Short mmCIF file of C-alpha atoms in Angstrom, two decimals:
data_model
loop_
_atom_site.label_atom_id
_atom_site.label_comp_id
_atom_site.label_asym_id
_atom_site.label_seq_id
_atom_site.Cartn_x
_atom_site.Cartn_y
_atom_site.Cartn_z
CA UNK W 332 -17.05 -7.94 32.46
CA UNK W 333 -20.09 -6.19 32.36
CA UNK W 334 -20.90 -2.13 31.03
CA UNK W 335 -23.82 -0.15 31.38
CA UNK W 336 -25.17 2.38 29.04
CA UNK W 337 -27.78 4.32 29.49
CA UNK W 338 -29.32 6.29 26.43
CA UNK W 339 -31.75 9.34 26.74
CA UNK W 340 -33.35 11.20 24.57
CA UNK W 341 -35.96 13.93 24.16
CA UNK W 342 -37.95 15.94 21.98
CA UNK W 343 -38.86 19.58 22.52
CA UNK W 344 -41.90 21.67 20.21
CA UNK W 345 -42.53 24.62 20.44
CA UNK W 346 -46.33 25.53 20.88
CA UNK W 347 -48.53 29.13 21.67
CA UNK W 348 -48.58 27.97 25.18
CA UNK W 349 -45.36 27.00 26.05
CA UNK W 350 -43.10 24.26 24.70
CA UNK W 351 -43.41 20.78 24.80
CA UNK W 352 -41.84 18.01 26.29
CA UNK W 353 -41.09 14.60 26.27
CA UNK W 354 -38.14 12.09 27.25
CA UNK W 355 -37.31 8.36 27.03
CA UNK W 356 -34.65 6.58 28.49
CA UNK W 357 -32.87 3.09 27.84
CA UNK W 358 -31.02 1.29 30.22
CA UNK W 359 -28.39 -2.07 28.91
CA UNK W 360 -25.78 -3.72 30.93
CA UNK W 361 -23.41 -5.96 28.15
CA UNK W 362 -21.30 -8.34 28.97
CA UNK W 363 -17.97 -9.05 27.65
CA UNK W 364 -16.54 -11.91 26.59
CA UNK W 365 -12.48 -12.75 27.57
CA UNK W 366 -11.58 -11.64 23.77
CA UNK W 367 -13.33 -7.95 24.77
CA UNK W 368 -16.30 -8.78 22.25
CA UNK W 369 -20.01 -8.42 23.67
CA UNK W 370 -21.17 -11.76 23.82
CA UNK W 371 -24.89 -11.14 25.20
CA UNK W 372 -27.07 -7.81 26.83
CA UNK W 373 -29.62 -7.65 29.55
CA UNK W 374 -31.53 -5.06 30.35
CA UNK W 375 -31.84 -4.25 34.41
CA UNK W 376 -34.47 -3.72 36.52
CA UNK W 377 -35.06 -0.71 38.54
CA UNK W 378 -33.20 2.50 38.43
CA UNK W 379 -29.54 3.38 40.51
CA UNK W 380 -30.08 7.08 39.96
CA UNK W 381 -28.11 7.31 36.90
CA UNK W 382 -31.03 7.11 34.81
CA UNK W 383 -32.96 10.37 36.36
CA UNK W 384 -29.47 11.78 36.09
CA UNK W 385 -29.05 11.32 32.11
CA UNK W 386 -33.11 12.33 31.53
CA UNK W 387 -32.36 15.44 33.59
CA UNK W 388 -29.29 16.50 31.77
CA UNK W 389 -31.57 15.57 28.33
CA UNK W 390 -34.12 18.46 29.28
CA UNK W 391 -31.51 20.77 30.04
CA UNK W 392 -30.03 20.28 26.90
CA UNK W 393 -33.66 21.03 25.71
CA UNK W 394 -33.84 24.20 27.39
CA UNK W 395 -30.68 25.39 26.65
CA UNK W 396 -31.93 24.71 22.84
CA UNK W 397 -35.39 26.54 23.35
CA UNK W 398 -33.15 29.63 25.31
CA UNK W 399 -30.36 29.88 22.82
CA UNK W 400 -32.23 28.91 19.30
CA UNK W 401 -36.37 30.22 20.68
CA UNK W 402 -35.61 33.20 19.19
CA UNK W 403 -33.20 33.39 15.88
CA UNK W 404 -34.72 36.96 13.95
CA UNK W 405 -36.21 35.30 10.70
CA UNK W 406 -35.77 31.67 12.07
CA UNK W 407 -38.00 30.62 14.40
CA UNK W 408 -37.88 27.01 16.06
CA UNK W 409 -39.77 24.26 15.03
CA UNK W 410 -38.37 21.40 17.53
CA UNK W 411 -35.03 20.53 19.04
CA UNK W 412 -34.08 16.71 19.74
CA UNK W 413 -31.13 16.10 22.19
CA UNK W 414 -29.24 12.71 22.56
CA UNK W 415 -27.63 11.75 25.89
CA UNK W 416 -25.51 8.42 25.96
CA UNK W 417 -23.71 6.87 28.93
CA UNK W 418 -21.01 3.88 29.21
CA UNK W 419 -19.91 2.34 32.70
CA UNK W 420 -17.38 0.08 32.59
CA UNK W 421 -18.26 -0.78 35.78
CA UNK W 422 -21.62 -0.01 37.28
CA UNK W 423 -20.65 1.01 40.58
CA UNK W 424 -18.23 3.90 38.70
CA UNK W 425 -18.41 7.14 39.95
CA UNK W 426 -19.29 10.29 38.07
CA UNK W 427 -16.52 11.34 35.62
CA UNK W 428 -14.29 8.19 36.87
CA UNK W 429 -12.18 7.28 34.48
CA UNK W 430 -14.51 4.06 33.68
CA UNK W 431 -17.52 6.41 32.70
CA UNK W 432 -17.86 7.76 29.02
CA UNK W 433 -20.55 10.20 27.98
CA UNK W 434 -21.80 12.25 24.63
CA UNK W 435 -24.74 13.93 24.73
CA UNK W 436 -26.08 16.58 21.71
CA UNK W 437 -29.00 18.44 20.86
CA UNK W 438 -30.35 19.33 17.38
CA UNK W 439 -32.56 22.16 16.54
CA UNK W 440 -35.02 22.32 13.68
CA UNK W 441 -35.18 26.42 12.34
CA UNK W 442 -37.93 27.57 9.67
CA UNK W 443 -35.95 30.30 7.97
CA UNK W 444 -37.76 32.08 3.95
CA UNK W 445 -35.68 29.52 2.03
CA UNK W 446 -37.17 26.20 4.19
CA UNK W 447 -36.17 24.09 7.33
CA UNK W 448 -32.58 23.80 8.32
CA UNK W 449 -30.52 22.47 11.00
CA UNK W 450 -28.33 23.21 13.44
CA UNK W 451 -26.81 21.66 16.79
CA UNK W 452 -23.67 21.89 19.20
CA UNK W 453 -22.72 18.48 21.10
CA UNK W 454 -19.95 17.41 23.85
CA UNK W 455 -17.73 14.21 24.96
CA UNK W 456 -15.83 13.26 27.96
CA UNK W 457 -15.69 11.29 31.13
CA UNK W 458 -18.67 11.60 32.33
CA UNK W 459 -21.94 14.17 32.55
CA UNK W 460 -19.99 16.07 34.64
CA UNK W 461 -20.72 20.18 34.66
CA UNK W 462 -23.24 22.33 32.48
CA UNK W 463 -24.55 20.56 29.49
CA UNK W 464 -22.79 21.82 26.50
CA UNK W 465 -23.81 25.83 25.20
CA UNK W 466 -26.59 25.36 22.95
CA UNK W 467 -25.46 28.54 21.18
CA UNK W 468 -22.12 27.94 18.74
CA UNK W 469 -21.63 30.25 16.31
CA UNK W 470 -24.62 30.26 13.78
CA UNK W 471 -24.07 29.77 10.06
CA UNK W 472 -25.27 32.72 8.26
CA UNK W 473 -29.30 32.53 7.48
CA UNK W 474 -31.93 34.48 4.92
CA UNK W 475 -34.26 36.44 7.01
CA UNK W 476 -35.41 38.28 4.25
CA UNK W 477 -37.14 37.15 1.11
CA UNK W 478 -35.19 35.51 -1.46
CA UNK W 479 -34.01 37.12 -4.81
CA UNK W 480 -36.10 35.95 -7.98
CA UNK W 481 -32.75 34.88 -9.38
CA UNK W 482 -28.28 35.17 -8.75
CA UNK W 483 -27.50 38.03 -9.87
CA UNK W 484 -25.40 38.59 -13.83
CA UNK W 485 -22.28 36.20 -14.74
CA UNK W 486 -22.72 33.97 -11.23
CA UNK W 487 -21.37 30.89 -13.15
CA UNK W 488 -17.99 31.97 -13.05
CA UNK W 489 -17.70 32.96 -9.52
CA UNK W 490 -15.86 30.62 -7.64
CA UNK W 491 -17.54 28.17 -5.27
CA UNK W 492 -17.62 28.32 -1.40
CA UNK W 493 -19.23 25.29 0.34
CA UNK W 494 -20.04 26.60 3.89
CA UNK W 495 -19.21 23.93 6.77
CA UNK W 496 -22.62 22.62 6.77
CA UNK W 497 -22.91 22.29 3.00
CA UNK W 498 -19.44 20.93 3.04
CA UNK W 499 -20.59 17.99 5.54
CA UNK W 500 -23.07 16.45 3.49
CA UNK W 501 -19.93 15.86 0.67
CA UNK W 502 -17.99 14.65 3.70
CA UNK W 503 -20.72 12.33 5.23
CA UNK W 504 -21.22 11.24 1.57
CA UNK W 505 -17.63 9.98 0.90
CA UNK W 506 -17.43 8.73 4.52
CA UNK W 507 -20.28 6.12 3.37
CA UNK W 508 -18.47 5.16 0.24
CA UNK W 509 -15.53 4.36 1.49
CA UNK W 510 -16.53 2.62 4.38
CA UNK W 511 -19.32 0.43 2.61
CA UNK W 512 -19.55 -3.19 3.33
CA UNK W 513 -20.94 -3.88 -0.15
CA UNK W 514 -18.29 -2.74 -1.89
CA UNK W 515 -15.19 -3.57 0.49
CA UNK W 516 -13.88 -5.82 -2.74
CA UNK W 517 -13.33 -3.02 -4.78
CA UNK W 518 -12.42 -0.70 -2.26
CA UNK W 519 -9.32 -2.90 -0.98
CA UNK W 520 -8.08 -2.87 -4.23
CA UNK W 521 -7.88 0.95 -3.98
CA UNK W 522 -6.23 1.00 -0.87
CA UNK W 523 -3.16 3.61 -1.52
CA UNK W 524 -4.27 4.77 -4.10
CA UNK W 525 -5.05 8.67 -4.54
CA UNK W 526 -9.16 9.47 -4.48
CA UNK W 527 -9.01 13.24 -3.19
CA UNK W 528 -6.68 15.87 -3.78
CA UNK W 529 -4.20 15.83 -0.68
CA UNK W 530 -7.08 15.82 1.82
CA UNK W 531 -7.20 13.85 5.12
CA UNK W 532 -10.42 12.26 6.23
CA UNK W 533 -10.61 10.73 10.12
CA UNK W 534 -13.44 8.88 11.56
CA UNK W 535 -13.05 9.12 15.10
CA UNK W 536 -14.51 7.23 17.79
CA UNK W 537 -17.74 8.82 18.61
CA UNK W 538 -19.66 7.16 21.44
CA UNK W 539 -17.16 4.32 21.79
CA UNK W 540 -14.36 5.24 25.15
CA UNK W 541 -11.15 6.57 22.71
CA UNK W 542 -9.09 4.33 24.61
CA UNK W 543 -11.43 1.09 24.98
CA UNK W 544 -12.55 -1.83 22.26
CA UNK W 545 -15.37 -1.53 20.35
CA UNK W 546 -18.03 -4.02 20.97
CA UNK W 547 -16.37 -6.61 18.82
CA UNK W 548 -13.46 -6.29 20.64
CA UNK W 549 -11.41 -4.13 18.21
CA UNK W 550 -9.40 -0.94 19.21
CA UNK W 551 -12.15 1.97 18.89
CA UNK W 552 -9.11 5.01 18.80
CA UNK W 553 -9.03 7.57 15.73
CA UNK W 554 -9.47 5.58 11.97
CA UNK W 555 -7.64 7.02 9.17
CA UNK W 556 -9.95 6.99 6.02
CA UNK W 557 -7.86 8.80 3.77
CA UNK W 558 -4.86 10.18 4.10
CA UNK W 559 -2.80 13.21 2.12
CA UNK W 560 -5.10 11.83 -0.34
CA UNK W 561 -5.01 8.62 -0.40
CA UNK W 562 -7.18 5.80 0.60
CA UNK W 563 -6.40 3.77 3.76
CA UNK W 564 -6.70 -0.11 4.04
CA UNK W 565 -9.45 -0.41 6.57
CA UNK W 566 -9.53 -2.96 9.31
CA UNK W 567 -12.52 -5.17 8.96
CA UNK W 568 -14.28 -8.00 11.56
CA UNK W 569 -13.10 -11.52 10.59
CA UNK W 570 -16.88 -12.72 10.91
CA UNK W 571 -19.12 -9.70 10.47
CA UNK W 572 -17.07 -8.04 7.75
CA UNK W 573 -17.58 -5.12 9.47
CA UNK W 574 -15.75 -1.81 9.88
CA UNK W 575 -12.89 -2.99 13.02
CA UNK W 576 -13.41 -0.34 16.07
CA UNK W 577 -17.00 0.47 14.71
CA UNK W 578 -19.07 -1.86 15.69
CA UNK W 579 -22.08 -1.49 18.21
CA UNK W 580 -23.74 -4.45 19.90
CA UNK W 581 -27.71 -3.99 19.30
CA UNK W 582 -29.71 -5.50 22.45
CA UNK W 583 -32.67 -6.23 20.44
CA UNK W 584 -31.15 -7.89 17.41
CA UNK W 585 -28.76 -9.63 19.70
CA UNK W 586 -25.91 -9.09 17.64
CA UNK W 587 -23.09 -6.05 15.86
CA UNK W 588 -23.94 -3.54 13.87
CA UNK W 589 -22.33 -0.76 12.12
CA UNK W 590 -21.95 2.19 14.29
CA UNK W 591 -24.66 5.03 13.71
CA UNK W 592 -24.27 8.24 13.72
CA UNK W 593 -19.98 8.50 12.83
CA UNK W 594 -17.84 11.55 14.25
CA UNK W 595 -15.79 12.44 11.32
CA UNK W 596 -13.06 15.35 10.44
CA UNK W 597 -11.64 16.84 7.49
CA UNK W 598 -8.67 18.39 6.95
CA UNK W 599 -6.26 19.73 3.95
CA UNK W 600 -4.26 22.53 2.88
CA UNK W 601 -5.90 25.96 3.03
CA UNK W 602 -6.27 28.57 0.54
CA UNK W 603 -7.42 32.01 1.08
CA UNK W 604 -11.47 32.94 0.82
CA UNK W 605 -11.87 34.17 -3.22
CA UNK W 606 -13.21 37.78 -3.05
CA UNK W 607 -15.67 36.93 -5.88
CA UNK W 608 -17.33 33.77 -4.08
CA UNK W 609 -20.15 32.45 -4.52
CA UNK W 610 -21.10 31.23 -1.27
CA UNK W 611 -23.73 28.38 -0.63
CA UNK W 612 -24.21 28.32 2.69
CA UNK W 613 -26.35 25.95 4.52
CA UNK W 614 -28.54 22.96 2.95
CA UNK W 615 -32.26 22.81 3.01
CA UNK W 616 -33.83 20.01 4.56
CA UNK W 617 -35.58 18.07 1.95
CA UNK W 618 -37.11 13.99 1.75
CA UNK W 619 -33.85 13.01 0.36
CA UNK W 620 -30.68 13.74 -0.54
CA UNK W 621 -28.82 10.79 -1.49
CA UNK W 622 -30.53 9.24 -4.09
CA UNK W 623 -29.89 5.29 -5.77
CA UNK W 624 -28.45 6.64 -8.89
CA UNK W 625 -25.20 8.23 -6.72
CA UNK W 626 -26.21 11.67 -6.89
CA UNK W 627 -26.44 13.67 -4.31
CA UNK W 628 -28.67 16.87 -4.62
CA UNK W 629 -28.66 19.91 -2.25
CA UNK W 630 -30.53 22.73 -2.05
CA UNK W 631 -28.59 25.58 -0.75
CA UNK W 632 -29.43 29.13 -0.44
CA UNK W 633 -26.70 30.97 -1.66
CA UNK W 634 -25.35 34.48 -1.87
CA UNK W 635 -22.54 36.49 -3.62
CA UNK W 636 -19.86 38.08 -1.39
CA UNK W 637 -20.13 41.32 -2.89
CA UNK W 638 -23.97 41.37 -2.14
CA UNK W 639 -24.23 39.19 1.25
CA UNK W 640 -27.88 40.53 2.12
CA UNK W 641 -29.26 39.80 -1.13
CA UNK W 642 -30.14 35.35 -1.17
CA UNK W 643 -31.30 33.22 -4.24
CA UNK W 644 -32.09 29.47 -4.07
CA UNK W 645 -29.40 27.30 -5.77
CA UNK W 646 -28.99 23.19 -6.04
CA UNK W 647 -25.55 21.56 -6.05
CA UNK W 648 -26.19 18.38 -7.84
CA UNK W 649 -23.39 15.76 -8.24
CA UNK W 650 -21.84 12.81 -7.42
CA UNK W 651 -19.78 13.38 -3.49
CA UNK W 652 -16.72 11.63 -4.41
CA UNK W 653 -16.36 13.99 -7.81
CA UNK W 654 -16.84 17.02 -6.27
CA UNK W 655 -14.45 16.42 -3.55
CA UNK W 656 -11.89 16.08 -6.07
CA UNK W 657 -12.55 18.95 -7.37
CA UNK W 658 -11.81 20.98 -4.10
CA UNK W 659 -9.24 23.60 -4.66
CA UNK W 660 -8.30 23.53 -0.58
CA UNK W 661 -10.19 24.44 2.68
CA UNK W 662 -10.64 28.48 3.98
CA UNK W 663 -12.06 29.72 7.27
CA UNK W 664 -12.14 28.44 11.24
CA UNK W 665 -13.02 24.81 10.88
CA UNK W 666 -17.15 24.13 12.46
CA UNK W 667 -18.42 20.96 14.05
CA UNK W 668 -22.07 20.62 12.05
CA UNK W 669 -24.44 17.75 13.77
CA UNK W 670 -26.81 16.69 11.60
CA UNK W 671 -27.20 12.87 10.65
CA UNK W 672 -23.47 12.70 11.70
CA UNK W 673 -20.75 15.06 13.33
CA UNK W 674 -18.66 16.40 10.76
CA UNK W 675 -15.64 18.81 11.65
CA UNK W 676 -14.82 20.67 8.69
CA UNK W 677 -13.45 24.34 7.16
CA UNK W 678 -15.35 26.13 4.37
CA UNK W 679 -14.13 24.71 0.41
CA UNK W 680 -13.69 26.18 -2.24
CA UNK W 681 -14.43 24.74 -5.73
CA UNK W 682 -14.31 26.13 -9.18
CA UNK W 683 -17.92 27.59 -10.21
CA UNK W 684 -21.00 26.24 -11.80
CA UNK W 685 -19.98 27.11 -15.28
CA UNK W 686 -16.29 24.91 -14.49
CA UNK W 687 -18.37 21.78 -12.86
CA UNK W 688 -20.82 21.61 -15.67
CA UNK W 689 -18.00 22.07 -18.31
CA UNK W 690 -15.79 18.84 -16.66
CA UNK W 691 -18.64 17.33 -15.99
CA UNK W 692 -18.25 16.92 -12.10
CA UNK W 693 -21.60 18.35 -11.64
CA UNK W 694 -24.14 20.90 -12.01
CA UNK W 695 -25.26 24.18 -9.82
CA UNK W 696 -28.75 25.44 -11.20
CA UNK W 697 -30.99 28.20 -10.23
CA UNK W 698 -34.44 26.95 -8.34
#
């Protein structure tokens, strides 16, 4: 049986006269095997009109970006990127049939006082079929003025809240931990047991159909990580060793490989927002985050909720899978944040700086 996925992408910048452009496209038809596995790729020659489709939808995306994001008051756009990716399980599929998958997404690239962060909105479903998704959710909430010299008196005690898109980094973090192939030893043997405090952590199927096989033949529906808490067994290839319903064939390696980027969601009991918080809002975008000693380091700015116009600079540095633990529960509407990955995830709250440094989960310093 053979698929074809087509793969767009584009780049917009911003210049003085006008913005700038540019698209590429990549066109694959696998073939699968009797078992469901990809046994072998091709790519075709000349274009069906699905491929000007996908690149158009990928500059609308763009537009929408430069429309919705061209113009943030004390942000102003440095590029947008947006990803378009179609499946046909059978060539000759019409739009939105039930044999055509798409996802496309665009992320945006904002300068705001305290450095570069990002933002983005992206879509599933059968098919690029209607407008491309709104390039406009909800924004988190930004510095447009300059930044305090310091936090104000006694900020160590306030409780911690992790906005959605500081949150995702911890998510994305323990997402990569417990899904390593390195360490899939030790991690069996903690299967069942507890490793966050009554949380539930899904990896869902991203770009792979819900209801299809991934390309090693595995079912590529909704993966439990952890759940109330606890670690799952995960499924794992026989002969790859890896992650069952995550793999993706790779036409120029000829072979599987882990699936990149992951759709995840967390989800866990919610408390109300503390009145005192200390609220860290979005991350800067730096060189690195995660680092080879297991830390990971954000810098965040951050605001008090008492004083929400007045922002300092703080970094949250600590290991993912400690701080998690430490989450007293989730607060707030729950915000898909596309960065490296798609996290779905409510605000957390933690105990504050002067708590994390004391138990020694971690460490929130002034910069």
């Amino acid at each position: 049986m053979a698929e074809q996925r087509l793969t767009g992408t584009g780049l917009l910048t911003p210049t003085p006269s006008g913005a700038r452009t540019a698209e590429s496209l990549d066109t694959v038809t696998v073939l699968r095997d009797g078992r469901g596995r990809v046994s072998g790729s091709r790519r075709p020659t000349g274009d069906d009109g699905s491929g000007a489709r996908v690149t158009a939808y990928v500059r609308e995306l763009l537009a929408g970006a430069e429309r919705s994001w061209g113009s943030v008051p004390g942000a102003p756009l440095q590029s947008a990127v947006a990803r378009v990716r179609e499946t046909r399980r059978d060539p000759r599929s019409a739009d939105g049939g039930e044999d055509v998958w798409a996802s496309a997404s665009v992320l945006a690239r904002l300068e705001t006082v305290a450095g570069p962060v990002l933002i983005g909105t992206g879509t599933g479903g059968r098919g690029l079929t209607g407008a491309p998704p709104a390039a406009a959710p909800p924004l988190p909430p930004l510095p447009s003025t300059d930044l305090a010299p310091g936090p104000p008196a006694h900020w160590r005690r306030r409780p911690l809240l992790l906005g959605p898109a500081v949150a995702a980094q911890l998510v994305t973090a323990a997402w990569l931990a417990f899904t390593s192939g390195a360490g899939r030893e030790r991690l069996a043997k903690l299967a069942g047991r507890r490793v966050l405090p009554g949380l539930d952590l899904l990896d869902t199927a991203g770009d792979h159909p819900p209801d299809g096989p991934d390309d090693g033949g595995h079912p590529a529906g909704v993966l439990p990580v952890v759940a109330g808490g606890l670690l799952r067994a995960l499924p794992r290839d026989r002969d790859t060793g890896l992650l069952a319903g995550r793999m993706v064939w790779d036409h120029d390696t000829a072979g599987c490989a882990a699936q990149f980027p992951a759709s995840l969601r967390l989800t866990g009991p919610e408390v109300p927002v503390p009145a005192d918080a200390l609220e860290l809002a979005v991350c800067v975008e730096g060189l690195q985050r995660y680092h080879a000693d297991g830390v990971l380091r954000l810098a965040c700015p951050a605001r008090t909720a008492d004083e929400p116009d007045r922002w300092f600079m703080l970094q949250l540095r600590g290991r993912p899978l400690r701080l998690l633990q430490a989450v007293r529960g989730l607060t707030g509407p729950p915000a898909a944040v596309h960065t490296d990955h798609t996290v779905t995830t409510a605000a957390l709250v933690l105990p504050g700086a002067a708590a994390l440094t004391e138990k020694g989960t971690g460490s929130l310093d002034h910069i």
